[in-house]
């Protein structure tokens, strides 16, 4: 019969994975309790039935991956130049507009502020394009779903 | 008369202080440092070498975590791209393999989370008899080792893993299949060890229930 020292299911699992210290009192209990011993062997039996997930990488996988990564890096570098151009034009137009419309005493301060082009470029660089858009789309859908479900 | 070979005292001290098993690790570390130096000096081939060296392990880990070869390769690619972005800040306080392991694991959790949301939305829109989109995306035909494993057992395992939260699934895979200690898993995922233990417990309990149900249904079919 189970007694108060019998291990919880979580502790049995920790024992199975060798996550209990050897001098732990729960380990001593296991050595003396036929019931817990039986529970451990049932757990061992179940987990031993799980299929293996052995992965064999083919010889050319590294070369293919290096080519894929390289292609993405080159694409990113290529996208930088138009982004830089567009950002610089936008920034220049913005500065001109601000300069024309701002009052005289604020002109010096405006023209001395950090170039906005840099901020725009770093945003573009940090943005994981597809994942970001996919997440946005999913978020919209999830919001819709939770509204309908009343979650 | 043979001359006695004298080892300089300093060299002898260094050799004595290194456990024999540390040699491969020390060599790997210095090789890694040399590669990083090449990359920092603008040698693109250095990064290519780095990718080639780590691809097998990264794809293997990603495949065990997400169960699909194509998705595993996409995750690996993303991990390498992030590594490339992080290289200028790489101080050498952690090994590249550790960094990649951690990043791939986190990317896999995000991926599995998105996959669960997609499935939830799909079943909300369709009737429940429609095939699971994730089942359609799986590639059991590409599972290495299929000759030796029962496809059905693999399918049951994958199906059961999908019932877990993405975090539970990853924690179970890292502990059971990767043999990673819970403390390290906690460090990789930025969680408390107690939380990791609780997730592992729930994962194992769910898997055992599903496997028992699967065995029961197989027994009934065979009668
Ligand atoms: Zn007991």
Short mmCIF file of C-alpha atoms and ligand atoms in Angstrom, two decimals:
data_model
loop_
_atom_site.label_atom_id
_atom_site.label_comp_id
_atom_site.label_asym_id
_atom_site.label_seq_id
_atom_site.Cartn_x
_atom_site.Cartn_y
_atom_site.Cartn_z
CA UNK A 1 0.00 0.00 0.00
CA UNK A 2 1.13 3.53 -0.80
CA UNK A 3 2.53 5.36 2.22
CA UNK A 4 3.36 8.99 2.88
CA UNK A 5 6.96 8.49 1.79
CA UNK A 6 5.98 7.08 -1.57
CA UNK A 7 7.22 9.20 -4.43
CA UNK A 8 4.98 11.58 -6.33
CA UNK A 9 4.62 10.96 -10.07
CA UNK A 10 6.87 13.93 -10.74
CA UNK A 11 9.59 12.55 -8.48
CA UNK A 12 9.36 9.14 -10.16
CA UNK A 13 9.90 10.83 -13.52
CA UNK A 14 12.83 12.83 -12.13
CA UNK A 15 14.32 9.60 -10.78
CA UNK A 16 13.90 7.92 -14.18
CA UNK A 17 15.88 10.73 -15.81
CA UNK A 18 18.53 10.66 -13.08
CA UNK A 19 17.53 14.07 -11.80
CA UNK A 20 17.31 13.12 -8.10
CA UNK A 21 20.54 13.41 -6.08
CA UNK A 22 21.95 9.98 -5.17
CA UNK A 23 21.82 10.70 -1.43
CA UNK A 24 18.24 11.97 -1.54
CA UNK A 25 15.86 10.30 0.91
CA UNK A 26 13.44 9.64 -1.96
CA UNK A 27 16.09 7.46 -3.58
CA UNK A 28 16.54 5.53 -0.31
CA UNK A 29 12.78 5.03 -0.16
CA UNK A 30 12.78 3.58 -3.69
CA UNK A 31 15.23 0.90 -2.61
CA UNK A 32 12.86 -0.28 0.11
CA UNK A 33 9.39 0.11 -1.36
CA UNK A 34 8.07 -2.65 -3.67
CA UNK A 35 5.16 -0.45 -4.75
CA UNK A 36 7.39 2.41 -5.89
CA UNK A 37 9.73 -0.09 -7.52
CA UNK A 38 6.77 -1.40 -9.50
CA UNK A 39 5.78 2.15 -10.49
CA UNK A 40 9.32 2.84 -11.68
CA UNK A 41 9.38 -0.31 -13.80
CA UNK A 42 5.99 0.57 -15.34
CA UNK A 43 7.31 4.03 -16.22
CA UNK A 44 10.54 2.57 -17.62
CA UNK A 45 8.54 0.09 -19.69
CA UNK A 46 6.31 2.83 -21.14
CA UNK A 47 9.12 5.22 -21.99
CA UNK A 48 11.21 2.44 -23.51
CA UNK A 49 8.39 1.90 -26.03
CA UNK A 50 8.78 5.39 -27.45
CA UNK A 51 10.24 5.32 -30.94
CA UNK A 52 13.76 6.63 -31.44
CA UNK A 53 14.27 9.91 -33.20
CA UNK A 54 17.70 9.33 -34.67
CA UNK A 55 18.66 11.81 -37.32
CA UNK A 56 21.18 11.12 -40.03
CA UNK A 57 22.39 14.19 -41.83
CA UNK A 58 23.51 13.63 -45.40
CA UNK A 59 27.01 14.61 -46.43
CA UNK A 60 25.96 17.56 -48.60
CA UNK A 61 23.59 19.11 -46.01
CA UNK A 62 26.25 21.53 -44.76
CA UNK A 63 27.09 22.75 -48.26
CA UNK A 64 23.41 23.23 -49.10
CA UNK A 65 22.76 25.13 -45.87
CA UNK A 66 25.82 27.36 -46.39
CA UNK A 67 24.53 28.19 -49.90
CA UNK A 68 21.03 28.98 -48.57
CA UNK A 69 22.35 31.21 -45.80
CA UNK A 70 24.75 32.93 -48.19
CA UNK A 71 21.95 33.63 -50.65
CA UNK A 72 19.83 35.23 -47.92
CA UNK A 73 22.76 37.32 -46.72
CA UNK A 74 23.48 38.53 -50.26
CA UNK A 75 19.80 39.30 -50.79
CA UNK A 76 19.79 41.33 -47.60
CA UNK A 77 22.90 43.20 -48.71
CA UNK A 78 21.31 43.93 -52.11
CA UNK A 79 18.15 45.21 -50.42
CA UNK A 80 20.22 47.55 -48.31
CA UNK A 81 21.27 49.80 -51.16
CA UNK A 82 17.76 50.74 -52.42
CA UNK A 83 16.61 51.00 -48.78
CA UNK A 84 19.50 53.35 -48.07
CA UNK A 85 18.62 55.45 -51.15
CA UNK A 86 14.91 55.61 -50.36
CA UNK A 87 15.54 56.38 -46.70
CA UNK A 88 18.04 59.10 -47.54
CA UNK A 89 15.59 60.76 -49.98
CA UNK A 90 12.77 60.56 -47.42
CA UNK A 91 15.00 61.96 -44.71
CA UNK A 92 16.22 64.75 -46.97
CA UNK A 93 12.65 65.68 -47.98
CA UNK A 94 11.61 65.64 -44.33
CA UNK A 95 14.49 67.86 -43.30
CA UNK A 96 13.73 70.36 -46.10
CA UNK A 97 10.05 70.44 -45.09
CA UNK A 98 10.88 70.96 -41.44
CA UNK A 99 13.41 73.63 -42.34
CA UNK A 100 10.94 75.57 -44.49
CA UNK A 101 8.04 75.38 -42.04
CA UNK A 102 9.77 75.62 -38.68
CA UNK A 103 10.10 79.01 -36.92
CA UNK A 104 13.45 80.73 -37.22
CA UNK A 105 14.67 79.97 -33.66
CA UNK A 106 14.15 76.22 -34.03
CA UNK A 107 16.05 75.83 -37.32
CA UNK A 108 19.47 75.24 -35.85
CA UNK A 109 18.22 72.58 -33.44
CA UNK A 110 16.32 70.70 -36.18
CA UNK A 111 19.19 70.48 -38.61
CA UNK A 112 21.53 69.25 -35.90
CA UNK A 113 19.38 66.29 -34.82
CA UNK A 114 20.44 62.71 -35.67
CA UNK A 115 19.82 61.75 -39.30
CA UNK A 116 16.52 59.82 -39.43
CA UNK A 117 17.89 57.70 -42.30
CA UNK A 118 19.98 55.70 -39.84
CA UNK A 119 17.01 54.88 -37.63
CA UNK A 120 14.96 53.73 -40.62
CA UNK A 121 17.73 51.48 -41.91
CA UNK A 122 18.31 49.78 -38.58
CA UNK A 123 14.59 49.07 -38.30
CA UNK A 124 14.60 47.49 -41.74
CA UNK A 125 17.59 45.34 -40.84
CA UNK A 126 16.13 44.04 -37.60
CA UNK A 127 12.78 43.14 -39.07
CA UNK A 128 12.34 39.42 -39.78
CA UNK A 129 10.18 40.01 -42.86
CA UNK A 130 8.13 36.86 -43.40
CA UNK A 131 7.88 35.75 -39.77
CA UNK A 132 6.87 39.21 -38.74
CA UNK A 133 4.09 39.43 -41.30
CA UNK A 134 2.92 35.91 -40.56
CA UNK A 135 2.79 36.67 -36.83
CA UNK A 136 0.85 39.84 -37.51
CA UNK A 137 -1.65 37.93 -39.63
CA UNK A 138 -1.99 35.21 -36.99
CA UNK A 139 -2.42 37.76 -34.24
CA UNK A 140 -5.27 39.40 -36.16
CA UNK A 141 -6.93 36.04 -36.67
CA UNK A 142 -6.43 35.06 -33.06
CA UNK A 143 -7.98 38.31 -31.93
CA UNK A 144 -10.95 37.58 -34.15
CA UNK A 145 -11.19 34.05 -32.81
CA UNK A 146 -11.08 35.16 -29.18
CA UNK A 147 -13.77 37.78 -29.90
CA UNK A 148 -16.03 35.13 -31.41
CA UNK A 149 -15.28 32.59 -28.67
CA UNK A 150 -15.62 35.26 -26.00
CA UNK A 151 -12.29 34.22 -24.47
CA UNK B 1 73.54 6.82 -25.02
CA UNK B 2 70.06 8.26 -25.63
CA UNK B 3 69.60 11.84 -24.58
CA UNK B 4 66.89 12.48 -22.00
CA UNK B 5 64.07 14.62 -23.32
CA UNK B 6 63.38 17.39 -20.89
CA UNK B 7 59.98 19.05 -20.89
CA UNK B 8 60.17 22.70 -19.82
CA UNK B 9 58.65 23.16 -16.38
CA UNK B 10 55.90 25.56 -17.58
CA UNK B 11 54.80 23.22 -20.40
CA UNK B 12 54.75 20.28 -18.01
CA UNK B 13 52.61 22.26 -15.58
CA UNK B 14 50.11 23.14 -18.32
CA UNK B 15 49.94 19.55 -19.54
CA UNK B 16 49.44 18.29 -15.98
CA UNK B 17 46.67 20.74 -15.30
CA UNK B 18 44.63 19.65 -18.35
CA UNK B 19 42.50 16.56 -17.89
CA UNK B 20 42.95 14.24 -20.87
CA UNK B 21 39.29 14.57 -21.88
CA UNK B 22 39.60 18.35 -22.15
CA UNK B 23 41.96 18.16 -25.12
CA UNK B 24 39.30 17.83 -27.85
CA UNK B 25 37.26 20.61 -26.26
CA UNK B 26 40.25 22.94 -25.95
CA UNK B 27 41.19 22.24 -29.55
CA UNK B 28 37.60 22.88 -30.68
CA UNK B 29 37.57 26.16 -28.75
CA UNK B 30 40.80 27.40 -30.28
CA UNK B 31 39.61 26.33 -33.75
CA UNK B 32 36.37 28.25 -33.12
CA UNK B 33 38.28 31.34 -31.97
CA UNK B 34 40.42 31.18 -35.09
CA UNK B 35 37.30 30.95 -37.28
CA UNK B 36 35.68 33.89 -35.48
CA UNK B 37 38.84 35.92 -36.00
CA UNK B 38 38.76 35.15 -39.74
CA UNK B 39 35.11 36.20 -39.95
CA UNK B 40 35.74 39.43 -38.05
CA UNK B 41 38.52 40.21 -40.49
CA UNK B 42 36.00 40.03 -43.33
CA UNK B 43 36.65 36.46 -44.50
CA UNK B 44 33.23 35.24 -45.69
CA UNK B 45 34.53 31.72 -46.21
CA UNK B 46 35.12 31.51 -42.45
CA UNK B 47 31.37 31.86 -41.83
CA UNK B 48 30.62 29.32 -44.56
CA UNK B 49 32.91 26.84 -42.80
CA UNK B 50 31.17 27.53 -39.52
CA UNK B 51 27.76 26.85 -41.06
CA UNK B 52 28.99 23.62 -42.64
CA UNK B 53 30.43 22.39 -39.35
CA UNK B 54 27.25 22.97 -37.34
CA UNK B 55 24.54 22.15 -39.90
CA UNK B 56 24.14 18.47 -39.03
CA UNK B 57 23.64 19.08 -35.32
CA UNK B 58 21.37 22.09 -35.78
CA UNK B 59 19.10 20.38 -38.32
CA UNK B 60 19.05 17.21 -36.19
CA UNK B 61 17.94 19.15 -33.13
CA UNK B 62 15.35 21.15 -35.08
CA UNK B 63 14.00 17.99 -36.71
CA UNK B 64 13.56 16.24 -33.36
CA UNK B 65 11.80 19.34 -32.03
CA UNK B 66 9.42 20.05 -34.91
CA UNK B 67 9.17 16.69 -36.68
CA UNK B 68 9.50 17.91 -40.24
CA UNK B 69 12.65 18.02 -42.32
CA UNK B 70 11.75 21.09 -44.40
CA UNK B 71 10.67 23.09 -41.35
CA UNK B 72 13.81 21.96 -39.52
CA UNK B 73 15.96 23.29 -42.37
CA UNK B 74 14.10 26.62 -42.32
CA UNK B 75 14.67 26.93 -38.57
CA UNK B 76 18.35 26.05 -38.99
CA UNK B 77 18.70 28.70 -41.70
CA UNK B 78 17.11 31.31 -39.42
CA UNK B 79 19.43 30.31 -36.56
CA UNK B 80 22.50 30.75 -38.79
CA UNK B 81 21.25 34.13 -40.06
CA UNK B 82 20.80 35.28 -36.46
CA UNK B 83 24.25 33.98 -35.63
CA UNK B 84 25.66 36.05 -38.49
CA UNK B 85 23.94 39.15 -37.09
CA UNK B 86 25.26 38.41 -33.60
CA UNK B 87 28.86 37.68 -34.57
CA UNK B 88 30.16 41.24 -34.06
CA UNK B 89 29.00 41.01 -30.42
CA UNK B 90 30.21 37.45 -29.90
CA UNK B 91 32.57 37.69 -26.96
CA UNK B 92 33.41 34.03 -26.66
CA UNK B 93 31.77 33.67 -23.24
CA UNK B 94 29.67 30.89 -24.69
CA UNK B 95 30.51 28.40 -27.40
CA UNK B 96 28.92 28.84 -30.81
CA UNK B 97 27.38 25.37 -30.53
CA UNK B 98 25.71 26.38 -27.24
CA UNK B 99 24.48 29.62 -28.76
CA UNK B 100 23.05 27.77 -31.78
CA UNK B 101 21.45 25.13 -29.55
CA UNK B 102 19.72 27.78 -27.49
CA UNK B 103 18.60 29.85 -30.49
CA UNK B 104 17.30 26.81 -32.39
CA UNK B 105 15.35 25.66 -29.33
CA UNK B 106 13.73 29.06 -28.89
CA UNK B 107 12.94 29.32 -32.60
CA UNK B 108 11.36 25.86 -32.41
CA UNK B 109 9.13 26.90 -29.50
CA UNK B 110 7.95 29.96 -31.47
CA UNK B 111 7.38 27.81 -34.53
CA UNK B 112 5.39 25.19 -32.59
CA UNK B 113 3.36 27.92 -30.94
CA UNK B 114 2.44 29.41 -34.32
CA UNK B 115 1.60 25.95 -35.60
CA UNK B 116 -0.80 25.38 -32.69
CA UNK B 117 -2.55 28.71 -33.34
CA UNK B 118 -2.86 27.82 -37.03
CA UNK B 119 -4.39 24.46 -36.15
CA UNK B 120 -6.81 26.07 -33.73
CA UNK B 121 -7.92 28.55 -36.40
CA UNK B 122 -8.19 25.81 -39.02
CA UNK B 123 -10.45 23.66 -36.85
CA UNK B 124 -12.51 26.69 -35.93
CA UNK B 125 -13.25 27.36 -39.60
CA UNK B 126 -13.62 23.78 -40.81
CA UNK B 127 -15.70 20.90 -39.61
CA UNK B 128 -13.86 18.58 -37.26
CA UNK B 129 -13.61 15.77 -39.81
CA UNK B 130 -11.22 17.72 -42.02
CA UNK B 131 -7.66 16.38 -42.01
CA UNK B 132 -5.29 18.11 -39.62
CA UNK B 133 -3.21 20.60 -41.67
CA UNK B 134 -0.19 19.70 -39.58
CA UNK B 135 -0.70 16.03 -40.41
CA UNK B 136 -0.69 17.01 -44.07
CA UNK B 137 2.51 18.98 -43.59
CA UNK B 138 4.33 16.14 -41.80
CA UNK B 139 6.75 14.15 -43.82
CA UNK B 140 6.88 10.70 -42.27
CA UNK B 141 8.43 9.52 -45.53
CA UNK B 142 11.44 11.70 -44.80
CA UNK B 143 11.84 10.54 -41.23
CA UNK B 144 15.31 9.06 -41.03
CA UNK B 145 15.36 5.63 -39.48
CA UNK B 146 11.92 4.79 -40.85
CA UNK B 147 13.11 1.32 -41.86
CA UNK B 148 13.61 0.48 -38.22
CA UNK B 149 10.68 2.20 -36.61
CA UNK B 150 7.03 1.54 -36.79
CA UNK B 151 5.45 4.40 -38.71
CA UNK B 152 2.39 4.03 -36.55
CA UNK B 153 4.35 4.44 -33.31
CA UNK B 154 6.02 7.51 -34.72
CA UNK B 155 2.68 8.96 -35.82
CA UNK B 156 1.22 8.31 -32.34
CA UNK B 157 4.18 9.98 -30.69
CA UNK B 158 3.98 13.05 -32.93
CA UNK B 159 0.24 13.28 -32.45
CA UNK B 160 0.61 13.03 -28.69
CA UNK B 161 3.41 15.61 -28.64
CA UNK B 162 1.13 18.05 -30.43
CA UNK B 163 -1.36 17.82 -27.57
CA UNK B 164 1.27 19.32 -25.28
CA UNK B 165 2.04 23.00 -25.08
CA UNK B 166 4.97 24.00 -27.29
CA UNK B 167 7.09 24.46 -24.17
CA UNK B 168 6.19 21.02 -22.77
CA UNK B 169 6.94 19.40 -26.11
CA UNK B 170 10.35 21.04 -26.35
CA UNK B 171 11.26 20.30 -22.73
CA UNK B 172 10.31 16.65 -23.13
CA UNK B 173 12.28 16.32 -26.38
CA UNK B 174 15.36 17.99 -24.91
CA UNK B 175 15.32 15.78 -21.80
CA UNK B 176 14.24 12.47 -23.32
CA UNK B 177 15.83 12.55 -26.75
CA UNK B 178 18.68 15.03 -26.37
CA UNK B 179 19.58 13.88 -22.84
CA UNK B 180 19.98 17.47 -21.68
CA UNK B 181 19.90 17.94 -17.87
CA UNK B 182 16.91 19.90 -16.59
CA UNK B 183 19.16 22.65 -15.23
CA UNK B 184 20.57 23.26 -18.69
CA UNK B 185 17.12 23.19 -20.26
CA UNK B 186 16.01 25.80 -17.72
CA UNK B 187 19.03 27.96 -18.61
CA UNK B 188 18.37 27.61 -22.36
CA UNK B 189 14.73 28.60 -22.01
CA UNK B 190 15.17 31.18 -19.26
CA UNK B 191 12.89 29.27 -16.87
CA UNK B 192 13.09 28.12 -13.26
CA UNK B 193 14.15 24.47 -12.85
CA UNK B 194 10.94 23.83 -10.89
CA UNK B 195 8.86 25.02 -13.86
CA UNK B 196 10.81 22.75 -16.20
CA UNK B 197 10.20 19.79 -13.87
CA UNK B 198 6.46 20.48 -13.83
CA UNK B 199 6.36 20.73 -17.65
CA UNK B 200 8.27 17.45 -17.99
CA UNK B 201 5.87 15.77 -15.60
CA UNK B 202 2.81 16.90 -17.57
CA UNK B 203 4.41 15.87 -20.85
CA UNK B 204 5.33 12.36 -19.68
CA UNK B 205 1.90 11.84 -18.12
CA UNK B 206 0.15 12.84 -21.35
CA UNK B 207 2.41 10.67 -23.50
CA UNK B 208 1.87 7.63 -21.28
CA UNK B 209 -1.89 8.09 -21.44
CA UNK B 210 -1.86 8.34 -25.23
CA UNK B 211 0.50 5.42 -25.66
CA UNK B 212 -1.66 3.26 -23.38
CA UNK B 213 -4.74 4.21 -25.44
CA UNK B 214 -2.85 3.43 -28.64
CA UNK B 215 -1.74 0.01 -27.32
CA UNK B 216 -5.32 -0.72 -26.24
CA UNK B 217 -6.75 0.13 -29.66
CA UNK B 218 -4.04 -1.91 -31.45
CA UNK B 219 -4.86 -4.90 -29.21
CA UNK B 220 -8.56 -4.59 -30.01
CA UNK B 221 -7.83 -4.40 -33.74
CA UNK B 222 -5.66 -7.51 -33.62
CA UNK B 223 -8.38 -9.56 -31.88
ZN1 LIG C 1 6.78 3.88 -2.08
#
